[in-house]
PDB file of C-alpha atoms and ligand atoms in Angstrom:
ATOM      1  CA  MET A  14     114.546 153.776 -14.085  1.00 53.00           C
ATOM      2  CA  PRO A  15     110.743 154.129 -12.988  1.00 57.00           C
ATOM      3  CA  SER A  16     108.860 156.994 -13.132  1.00 66.00           C
ATOM      4  CA  ASN A  17     109.291 159.445 -10.040  1.00 67.00           C
ATOM      5  CA  LYS A  18     106.992 157.698  -6.892  1.00 67.00           C
ATOM      6  CA  SER A  19     107.589 161.517  -4.919  1.00 68.00           C
ATOM      7  CA  VAL A  20     105.059 162.466  -7.496  1.00 73.00           C
ATOM      8  CA  SER A  21     102.626 159.726  -8.237  1.00 79.00           C
ATOM      9  CA  ASP A  22     102.434 156.163  -8.101  1.00 82.00           C
ATOM     10  CA  ALA A  23     101.194 155.693 -11.096  1.00 89.00           C
ATOM     11  CA  ARG A  24     102.923 153.685 -13.452  1.00 92.00           C
ATOM     12  CA  ILE A  25     104.092 155.550 -16.798  1.00 94.00           C
ATOM     13  CA  THR A  26     103.438 154.146 -20.071  1.00 95.00           C
ATOM     14  CA  GLN A  27     105.577 155.942 -23.062  1.00 96.00           C
ATOM     15  CA  PHE A  28     104.128 155.287 -26.943  1.00 97.00           C
ATOM     16  CA  ILE A  29     107.464 155.241 -29.130  1.00 96.00           C
ATOM     17  CA  ASN A  30     107.307 154.615 -32.701  1.00 96.00           C
ATOM     18  CA  CYS A  31     104.228 156.428 -33.064  1.00 96.00           C
ATOM     19  CA  ARG A  32     102.013 159.491 -35.205  1.00 96.00           C
ATOM     20  CA  ILE A  33     100.157 161.595 -32.923  1.00 94.00           C
ATOM     21  CA  LEU A  34      97.650 164.321 -35.092  1.00 87.00           C
ATOM     22  CA  ARG A  35      99.430 167.386 -34.183  1.00 85.00           C
ATOM     23  CA  ASP A  36      98.705 171.360 -35.816  1.00 88.00           C
ATOM     24  CA  HIS A  37      96.998 169.314 -38.373  1.00 88.00           C
ATOM     25  CA  CYS A  38      99.286 166.599 -39.579  1.00 93.00           C
ATOM     26  CA  LEU A  39     100.525 163.255 -38.585  1.00 94.00           C
ATOM     27  CA  GLN A  40     104.002 163.911 -36.335  1.00 95.00           C
ATOM     28  CA  ARG A  41     106.423 161.423 -35.139  1.00 94.00           C
ATOM     29  CA  GLU A  42     107.226 161.935 -31.358  1.00 92.00           C
ATOM     30  CA  ASP A  43     106.742 159.718 -28.882  1.00 94.00           C
ATOM     31  CA  LEU A  44     103.174 160.136 -25.930  1.00 95.00           C
ATOM     32  CA  TRP A  45     103.552 159.633 -22.435  1.00 95.00           C
ATOM     33  CA  VAL A  46     100.556 158.777 -20.700  1.00 95.00           C
ATOM     34  CA  ARG A  47     100.135 158.377 -16.531  1.00 94.00           C
ATOM     35  CA  ASP A  48      96.664 157.311 -15.500  1.00 91.00           C
ATOM     36  CA  GLY A  49      94.594 157.600 -18.484  1.00 88.00           C
ATOM     37  CA  LYS A  50      95.802 161.344 -19.296  1.00 92.00           C
ATOM     38  CA  ILE A  51      98.706 162.471 -21.835  1.00 93.00           C
ATOM     39  CA  LEU A  52     102.157 164.213 -19.955  1.00 94.00           C
ATOM     40  CA  ASP A  53     103.665 167.123 -21.330  1.00 92.00           C
ATOM     41  CA  PRO A  54     107.432 165.283 -21.420  1.00 89.00           C
ATOM     42  CA  GLU A  55     108.985 168.535 -20.784  1.00 90.00           C
ATOM     43  CA  LYS A  56     107.352 168.890 -17.089  1.00 91.00           C
ATOM     44  CA  LEU A  57     107.641 165.289 -16.623  1.00 89.00           C
ATOM     45  CA  PHE A  58     111.633 165.047 -17.158  1.00 88.00           C
ATOM     46  CA  PHE A  59     112.439 168.658 -16.194  1.00 89.00           C
ATOM     47  CA  ASP A  60     109.913 169.245 -13.454  1.00 89.00           C
ATOM     48  CA  GLU A  61     109.275 165.742 -11.598  1.00 86.00           C
ATOM     49  CA  HIS A  62     112.591 163.777 -13.096  1.00 87.00           C
ATOM     50  CA  GLY A  63     110.583 161.319 -14.226  1.00 83.00           C
ATOM     51  CA  TYR A  64     110.702 158.236 -16.798  1.00 85.00           C
ATOM     52  CA  ALA A  65     108.495 155.252 -18.346  1.00 91.00           C
ATOM     53  CA  ASP A  66     108.040 152.443 -16.484  1.00 92.00           C
ATOM     54  CA  LYS A  67     106.557 151.058 -19.114  1.00 95.00           C
ATOM     55  CA  CYS A  68     107.465 151.778 -23.705  1.00 95.00           C
ATOM     56  CA  VAL A  69     105.233 150.453 -26.388  1.00 97.00           C
ATOM     57  CA  ASP A  70     106.008 149.919 -29.814  1.00 97.00           C
ATOM     58  CA  CYS A  71     103.444 151.452 -32.026  1.00 96.00           C
ATOM     59  CA  GLU A  72     104.886 149.709 -35.517  1.00 95.00           C
ATOM     60  CA  GLY A  73     104.478 153.635 -36.776  1.00 94.00           C
ATOM     61  CA  SER A  74     100.544 153.178 -35.683  1.00 92.00           C
ATOM     62  CA  ILE A  75      98.662 156.222 -35.654  1.00 91.00           C
ATOM     63  CA  ILE A  76      97.432 157.380 -32.204  1.00 91.00           C
ATOM     64  CA  ALA A  77      94.298 159.356 -32.005  1.00 88.00           C
ATOM     65  CA  PRO A  78      91.146 160.115 -30.120  1.00 88.00           C
ATOM     66  CA  GLY A  79      88.651 157.220 -30.714  1.00 92.00           C
ATOM     67  CA  PHE A  80      85.346 158.623 -33.411  1.00 95.00           C
ATOM     68  CA  ILE A  81      82.104 159.178 -31.889  1.00 97.00           C
ATOM     69  CA  ASP A  82      79.303 157.811 -34.086  1.00 98.00           C
ATOM     70  CA  VAL A  83      75.510 159.623 -32.760  1.00 98.00           C
ATOM     71  CA  GLN A  84      73.617 157.972 -35.557  1.00 97.00           C
ATOM     72  CA  ILE A  85      74.284 154.462 -36.510  1.00 98.00           C
ATOM     73  CA  ASN A  86      71.192 152.568 -37.465  1.00 98.00           C
ATOM     74  CA  GLY A  87      72.634 149.342 -37.484  1.00 97.00           C
ATOM     75  CA  GLY A  88      75.061 147.073 -39.606  1.00 97.00           C
ATOM     76  CA  TYR A  89      76.114 143.890 -40.177  1.00 97.00           C
ATOM     77  CA  GLY A  90      73.390 142.372 -40.595  1.00 97.00           C
ATOM     78  CA  ILE A  91      71.486 143.588 -38.007  1.00 97.00           C
ATOM     79  CA  ASP A  92      68.775 146.556 -37.991  1.00 98.00           C
ATOM     80  CA  PHE A  93      68.671 148.377 -34.297  1.00 98.00           C
ATOM     81  CA  SER A  94      65.130 149.048 -34.883  1.00 98.00           C
ATOM     82  CA  GLN A  95      63.602 146.067 -35.072  1.00 97.00           C
ATOM     83  CA  ALA A  96      61.938 144.302 -32.112  1.00 96.00           C
ATOM     84  CA  CYS A  97      63.809 141.503 -31.512  1.00 94.00           C
ATOM     85  CA  ASP A  98      64.670 139.548 -28.515  1.00 95.00           C
ATOM     86  CA  ASP A  99      68.496 139.852 -28.154  1.00 95.00           C
ATOM     87  CA  ALA A 100      68.745 143.545 -28.872  1.00 97.00           C
ATOM     88  CA  GLY A 101      71.913 143.986 -26.720  1.00 96.00           C
ATOM     89  CA  SER A 102      73.855 140.765 -28.979  1.00 97.00           C
ATOM     90  CA  GLY A 103      72.966 142.747 -31.861  1.00 97.00           C
ATOM     91  CA  VAL A 104      74.446 146.311 -30.285  1.00 98.00           C
ATOM     92  CA  SER A 105      77.480 144.289 -28.699  1.00 98.00           C
ATOM     93  CA  LEU A 106      78.113 142.519 -32.297  1.00 98.00           C
ATOM     94  CA  VAL A 107      77.826 146.426 -34.168  1.00 98.00           C
ATOM     95  CA  ALA A 108      79.945 147.795 -30.415  1.00 98.00           C
ATOM     96  CA  LYS A 109      82.591 144.914 -31.451  1.00 98.00           C
ATOM     97  CA  LYS A 110      82.471 145.601 -35.522  1.00 98.00           C
ATOM     98  CA  ILE A 111      83.095 149.291 -35.602  1.00 97.00           C
ATOM     99  CA  LEU A 112      86.002 148.940 -32.457  1.00 95.00           C
ATOM    100  CA  GLU A 113      87.764 147.817 -35.574  1.00 92.00           C
ATOM    101  CA  HIS A 114      87.001 151.160 -37.768  1.00 93.00           C
ATOM    102  CA  GLY A 115      87.976 153.653 -34.837  1.00 92.00           C
ATOM    103  CA  VAL A 116      84.794 154.404 -33.405  1.00 97.00           C
ATOM    104  CA  THR A 117      85.250 153.956 -29.645  1.00 97.00           C
ATOM    105  CA  SER A 118      81.446 154.419 -27.898  1.00 98.00           C
ATOM    106  CA  PHE A 119      78.297 155.214 -30.091  1.00 98.00           C
ATOM    107  CA  CYS A 120      74.325 155.794 -29.608  1.00 98.00           C
ATOM    108  CA  PRO A 121      72.142 152.829 -31.474  1.00 98.00           C
ATOM    109  CA  THR A 122      69.657 154.589 -33.775  1.00 98.00           C
ATOM    110  CA  LEU A 123      66.145 154.279 -33.789  1.00 98.00           C
ATOM    111  CA  VAL A 124      64.423 155.252 -37.196  1.00 98.00           C
ATOM    112  CA  THR A 125      60.695 156.247 -36.491  1.00 98.00           C
ATOM    113  CA  SER A 126      58.667 153.041 -35.300  1.00 98.00           C
ATOM    114  CA  PRO A 127      55.767 152.314 -33.510  1.00 98.00           C
ATOM    115  CA  PRO A 128      55.513 152.271 -29.347  1.00 98.00           C
ATOM    116  CA  HIS A 129      56.118 148.287 -29.069  1.00 98.00           C
ATOM    117  CA  VAL A 130      59.630 148.668 -30.876  1.00 98.00           C
ATOM    118  CA  TYR A 131      60.671 151.217 -28.330  1.00 98.00           C
ATOM    119  CA  HIS A 132      59.333 149.444 -25.362  1.00 98.00           C
ATOM    120  CA  LYS A 133      60.951 146.033 -26.734  1.00 98.00           C
ATOM    121  CA  VAL A 134      64.257 147.287 -27.799  1.00 98.00           C
ATOM    122  CA  LEU A 135      65.370 150.280 -25.133  1.00 98.00           C
ATOM    123  CA  PRO A 136      65.002 148.031 -21.960  1.00 97.00           C
ATOM    124  CA  GLN A 137      68.015 145.611 -23.217  1.00 97.00           C
ATOM    125  CA  VAL A 138      70.940 147.601 -23.625  1.00 97.00           C
ATOM    126  CA  LYS A 139      72.337 149.966 -21.042  1.00 96.00           C
ATOM    127  CA  VAL A 140      74.439 152.478 -21.356  1.00 97.00           C
ATOM    128  CA  HIS A 141      78.010 151.490 -20.546  1.00 96.00           C
ATOM    129  CA  ASP A 142      81.662 151.869 -21.157  1.00 96.00           C
ATOM    130  CA  GLY A 143      84.000 150.380 -23.995  1.00 95.00           C
ATOM    131  CA  GLY A 144      86.944 148.932 -24.294  1.00 94.00           C
ATOM    132  CA  ALA A 145      88.760 145.708 -25.512  1.00 92.00           C
ATOM    133  CA  HIS A 146      85.372 144.340 -26.205  1.00 95.00           C
ATOM    134  CA  GLY A 147      83.888 146.854 -28.226  1.00 97.00           C
ATOM    135  CA  ALA A 148      82.864 150.266 -28.486  1.00 98.00           C
ATOM    136  CA  GLY A 149      81.431 151.634 -25.226  1.00 98.00           C
ATOM    137  CA  VAL A 150      77.500 152.547 -25.970  1.00 98.00           C
ATOM    138  CA  LEU A 151      76.440 156.398 -24.837  1.00 98.00           C
ATOM    139  CA  GLY A 152      72.610 155.880 -24.843  1.00 98.00           C
ATOM    140  CA  PHE A 153      70.335 155.555 -27.728  1.00 98.00           C
ATOM    141  CA  HIS A 154      69.455 158.029 -30.166  1.00 98.00           C
ATOM    142  CA  LEU A 155      65.504 158.373 -31.116  1.00 98.00           C
ATOM    143  CA  GLU A 156      65.549 159.586 -34.169  1.00 98.00           C
ATOM    144  CA  GLY A 157      61.436 160.292 -34.272  1.00 95.00           C
ATOM    145  CA  PRO A 158      59.056 159.849 -34.464  1.00 98.00           C
ATOM    146  CA  PHE A 159      58.427 163.245 -33.325  1.00 98.00           C
ATOM    147  CA  ILE A 160      59.408 164.937 -36.503  1.00 98.00           C
ATOM    148  CA  SER A 161      57.270 166.871 -39.909  1.00 98.00           C
ATOM    149  CA  LEU A 162      54.919 164.728 -41.740  1.00 98.00           C
ATOM    150  CA  GLU A 163      56.230 167.395 -44.663  1.00 97.00           C
ATOM    151  CA  LYS A 164      60.206 166.584 -43.565  1.00 97.00           C
ATOM    152  CA  LYS A 165      59.599 162.218 -43.324  1.00 97.00           C
ATOM    153  CA  GLY A 166      62.336 161.243 -45.608  1.00 96.00           C
ATOM    154  CA  ALA A 167      62.355 157.517 -45.193  1.00 96.00           C
ATOM    155  CA  HIS A 168      60.913 157.377 -42.414  1.00 98.00           C
ATOM    156  CA  PRO A 169      57.153 155.780 -42.051  1.00 98.00           C
ATOM    157  CA  GLU A 170      54.518 158.190 -42.042  1.00 98.00           C
ATOM    158  CA  GLN A 171      51.704 156.216 -40.152  1.00 98.00           C
ATOM    159  CA  PHE A 172      54.413 155.919 -37.201  1.00 98.00           C
ATOM    160  CA  LEU A 173      54.834 159.451 -37.015  1.00 98.00           C
ATOM    161  CA  ARG A 174      53.508 161.414 -34.041  1.00 98.00           C
ATOM    162  CA  THR A 175      52.589 164.718 -32.157  1.00 97.00           C
ATOM    163  CA  PHE A 176      52.572 166.133 -28.717  1.00 96.00           C
ATOM    164  CA  SER A 177      49.048 166.252 -27.936  1.00 94.00           C
ATOM    165  CA  SER A 178      49.357 165.163 -25.046  1.00 92.00           C
ATOM    166  CA  GLY A 179      51.229 167.716 -23.430  1.00 90.00           C
ATOM    167  CA  GLY A 180      54.496 166.342 -24.004  1.00 92.00           C
ATOM    168  CA  LEU A 181      56.469 164.138 -21.314  1.00 91.00           C
ATOM    169  CA  ARG A 182      53.538 161.901 -21.781  1.00 94.00           C
ATOM    170  CA  ASP A 183      53.259 161.630 -25.087  1.00 96.00           C
ATOM    171  CA  LEU A 184      56.883 160.813 -25.218  1.00 96.00           C
ATOM    172  CA  MET A 185      56.515 158.018 -22.352  1.00 96.00           C
ATOM    173  CA  GLU A 186      53.392 156.744 -24.160  1.00 97.00           C
ATOM    174  CA  THR A 187      55.952 156.199 -26.965  1.00 98.00           C
ATOM    175  CA  TYR A 188      59.401 154.913 -26.137  1.00 98.00           C
ATOM    176  CA  GLY A 189      58.385 153.430 -22.029  1.00 97.00           C
ATOM    177  CA  GLY A 190      61.338 155.168 -20.696  1.00 96.00           C
ATOM    178  CA  LEU A 191      64.091 157.720 -21.259  1.00 97.00           C
ATOM    179  CA  ASP A 192      66.633 155.766 -19.106  1.00 96.00           C
ATOM    180  CA  SER A 193      69.344 154.689 -21.760  1.00 97.00           C
ATOM    181  CA  VAL A 194      68.247 157.024 -24.789  1.00 98.00           C
ATOM    182  CA  ALA A 195      70.855 159.940 -24.978  1.00 98.00           C
ATOM    183  CA  MET A 196      69.596 161.637 -28.018  1.00 98.00           C
ATOM    184  CA  VAL A 197      66.451 162.619 -29.118  1.00 98.00           C
ATOM    185  CA  THR A 198      65.636 164.223 -32.468  1.00 98.00           C
ATOM    186  CA  LEU A 199      62.630 166.149 -33.002  1.00 98.00           C
ATOM    187  CA  ALA A 200      61.125 168.573 -34.619  1.00 98.00           C
ATOM    188  CA  PRO A 201      60.656 172.041 -33.105  1.00 97.00           C
ATOM    189  CA  GLU A 202      58.050 173.343 -34.889  1.00 97.00           C
ATOM    190  CA  LEU A 203      55.262 171.318 -33.425  1.00 97.00           C
ATOM    191  CA  ASP A 204      53.372 172.386 -30.565  1.00 97.00           C
ATOM    192  CA  GLY A 205      54.561 171.610 -26.828  1.00 96.00           C
ATOM    193  CA  SER A 206      57.470 170.694 -28.390  1.00 97.00           C
ATOM    194  CA  GLN A 207      59.178 173.687 -26.687  1.00 96.00           C
ATOM    195  CA  SER A 208      59.040 172.593 -22.611  1.00 96.00           C
ATOM    196  CA  VAL A 209      59.709 168.829 -24.051  1.00 97.00           C
ATOM    197  CA  ILE A 210      63.097 170.250 -25.088  1.00 98.00           C
ATOM    198  CA  ARG A 211      63.599 171.627 -21.988  1.00 97.00           C
ATOM    199  CA  ASP A 212      61.869 168.358 -19.985  1.00 97.00           C
ATOM    200  CA  LEU A 213      64.535 166.230 -22.135  1.00 98.00           C
ATOM    201  CA  CYS A 214      67.506 168.479 -21.567  1.00 98.00           C
ATOM    202  CA  GLN A 215      66.857 168.344 -18.214  1.00 97.00           C
ATOM    203  CA  LYS A 216      67.090 165.041 -17.979  1.00 97.00           C
ATOM    204  CA  GLY A 217      70.697 165.238 -19.445  1.00 97.00           C
ATOM    205  CA  ILE A 218      69.236 163.812 -23.208  1.00 98.00           C
ATOM    206  CA  THR A 219      70.586 165.514 -25.642  1.00 98.00           C
ATOM    207  CA  VAL A 220      68.163 167.439 -27.864  1.00 98.00           C
ATOM    208  CA  SER A 221      68.629 167.518 -31.509  1.00 98.00           C
ATOM    209  CA  LEU A 222      66.679 169.329 -34.572  1.00 97.00           C
ATOM    210  CA  GLY A 223      66.244 167.676 -37.574  1.00 97.00           C
ATOM    211  CA  HIS A 224      63.147 166.048 -39.911  1.00 98.00           C
ATOM    212  CA  SER A 225      61.706 169.699 -39.840  1.00 97.00           C
ATOM    213  CA  VAL A 226      60.357 173.198 -41.621  1.00 96.00           C
ATOM    214  CA  ALA A 227      60.754 175.127 -38.645  1.00 95.00           C
ATOM    215  CA  ASN A 228      61.580 178.722 -39.388  1.00 91.00           C
ATOM    216  CA  MET A 229      63.996 180.668 -37.518  1.00 86.00           C
ATOM    217  CA  SER A 230      62.444 181.707 -34.802  1.00 91.00           C
ATOM    218  CA  GLN A 231      61.056 178.055 -33.450  1.00 94.00           C
ATOM    219  CA  ALA A 232      65.115 176.867 -34.698  1.00 94.00           C
ATOM    220  CA  GLU A 233      65.596 179.521 -31.882  1.00 94.00           C
ATOM    221  CA  GLU A 234      63.285 178.936 -28.936  1.00 96.00           C
ATOM    222  CA  ALA A 235      64.284 175.418 -29.261  1.00 97.00           C
ATOM    223  CA  VAL A 236      68.464 176.213 -28.758  1.00 97.00           C
ATOM    224  CA  GLN A 237      67.399 178.955 -25.558  1.00 97.00           C
ATOM    225  CA  HIS A 238      65.477 175.931 -24.334  1.00 97.00           C
ATOM    226  CA  GLY A 239      68.155 173.555 -24.527  1.00 98.00           C
ATOM    227  CA  ALA A 240      68.575 172.432 -28.158  1.00 98.00           C
ATOM    228  CA  SER A 241      72.216 171.756 -29.399  1.00 97.00           C
ATOM    229  CA  PHE A 242      72.137 169.769 -32.033  1.00 97.00           C
ATOM    230  CA  ILE A 243      71.370 169.521 -35.769  1.00 96.00           C
ATOM    231  CA  THR A 244      70.542 165.843 -37.276  1.00 97.00           C
ATOM    232  CA  HIS A 245      71.766 165.136 -40.754  1.00 95.00           C
ATOM    233  CA  LEU A 246      72.403 169.254 -41.419  1.00 93.00           C
ATOM    234  CA  PHE A 247      71.038 170.669 -45.215  1.00 90.00           C
ATOM    235  CA  ASN A 248      68.854 167.217 -45.167  1.00 94.00           C
ATOM    236  CA  ALA A 249      65.301 166.885 -44.387  1.00 95.00           C
ATOM    237  CA  MET A 250      64.731 170.781 -44.060  1.00 94.00           C
ATOM    238  CA  LEU A 251      63.982 174.445 -45.541  1.00 91.00           C
ATOM    239  CA  PRO A 252      66.841 174.732 -48.146  1.00 83.00           C
ATOM    240  CA  VAL A 253      69.000 177.919 -47.737  1.00 72.00           C
ATOM    241  CA  SER A 254      69.007 180.448 -50.210  1.00 62.00           C
ATOM    242  CA  PRO A 255      70.322 184.197 -50.331  1.00 58.00           C
ATOM    243  CA  THR A 256      66.383 185.276 -50.067  1.00 57.00           C
ATOM    244  CA  ASN A 257      65.002 181.869 -47.509  1.00 57.00           C
ATOM    245  CA  ASP A 258      65.267 183.738 -44.144  1.00 58.00           C
ATOM    246  CA  LYS A 259      63.764 180.452 -42.707  1.00 59.00           C
ATOM    247  CA  SER A 260      65.897 177.781 -43.139  1.00 60.00           C
ATOM    248  CA  LEU A 261      66.443 176.090 -39.952  1.00 60.00           C
ATOM    249  CA  PHE A 262      69.933 175.795 -41.474  1.00 57.00           C
ATOM    250  CA  LYS A 263      70.733 178.957 -41.124  1.00 56.00           C
ATOM    251  CA  ASP A 264      70.295 178.452 -37.124  1.00 51.00           C
ATOM    252  CA  SER A 265      72.977 175.421 -36.869  1.00 55.00           C
ATOM    253  CA  PHE A 266      75.390 178.751 -36.906  1.00 46.00           C
ATOM    254  CA  LEU A 267      73.303 180.186 -33.458  1.00 44.00           C
ATOM    255  CA  ILE A 268      73.706 176.244 -32.592  1.00 44.00           C
ATOM    256  CA  LYS A 269      77.833 176.169 -32.541  1.00 36.00           C
TER     257      LYS A 269
HETATM  258  C1  16G B 328      66.305 162.193 -44.759  1.00 54.76           C
HETATM  259  C2  16G B 328      66.076 161.070 -44.294  1.00 54.76           C
HETATM  260  O1  16G B 328      65.188 160.862 -44.657  1.00 54.76           O
HETATM  261  N1  16G B 328      67.299 160.173 -43.766  1.00 54.76           N
HETATM  262  C3  16G B 328      67.486 158.614 -43.111  1.00 54.76           C
HETATM  263  C4  16G B 328      67.775 158.761 -41.802  1.00 54.76           C
HETATM  264  O2  16G B 328      66.626 160.045 -40.747  1.00 54.76           O
HETATM  265  C5  16G B 328      67.781 157.333 -41.401  1.00 54.76           C
HETATM  266  O3  16G B 328      68.309 157.616 -40.117  1.00 54.76           O
HETATM  267  C6  16G B 328      68.107 156.321 -42.006  1.00 54.76           C
HETATM  268  C7  16G B 328      68.218 155.317 -41.751  1.00 54.76           C
HETATM  269  O4  16G B 328      68.934 154.455 -42.596  1.00 54.76           O
HETATM  270  P1  16G B 328      68.094 152.945 -42.432  1.00 54.76           P
HETATM  271  O5  16G B 328      66.989 152.760 -42.345  1.00 54.76           O
HETATM  272  O6  16G B 328      69.203 152.505 -43.653  1.00 54.76           O
HETATM  273  O7  16G B 328      69.407 152.549 -41.549  1.00 54.76           O
HETATM  274  O8  16G B 328      67.917 156.701 -43.193  1.00 54.76           O
HETATM  275  C8  16G B 328      67.527 158.088 -44.073  1.00 54.76           C
HETATM  276  O9  16G B 328      69.202 157.751 -44.452  1.00 54.76           O
END
């Protein structure tokens, strides 16, 4: 019997023989979907008197939300931070491969690089949805170059920058544009960073704090200006200890 057309014309799919994550464990249950939305079977049967139009046998597979990878620098022989002519193909290859590992969307990430790398790579990749062809691209994650010299970690020192031209101008000179950018990692203790955080957030770009020697009040101010993420927590920031009230780490609780 088909779905109840008086409620909706959209077809209903029933996934059977699958395991779904509920209450912290995998449970054998059917899953009902209409128009991309999971349905409550009780409402479907008793209120709507609806039934599935299509049945899919999952043969014991797990149905779970996809992973979102917000920091991936490349893979499968591709380095996103290379200024090449076919950056789009590199991103597409990685998008296809990571789908096999359950990643359904991601942010191709560039480490601290000279301006010509951003100018070359960023325009070649557009934000797009995922599908059977590969994971969706949420936009670039630009990790640096506005980070702390002291906590540069593996990032090349010669390309680090400060907001010496006032903020937004430094961003534009360095990155060339922000159209395909989803996230920027920066150190909030750099002069001018607070207005940059506000400007980025107003453009819908997520600001992540990292590679930083920020103290508590600098991190707190960054959160107030819109920062909402921390890049590789514990790594490349001041250490935390019972007597150290300076670490950015303590502010991760505020961000949460
Ligand atoms: C503490 C530190 O410096 N961490 C960096 C990280 O910021 C960077 O994203 C990654 C790139 O790795 P890749 O160059 O091998 O892709 O390298 C290191 O893990």
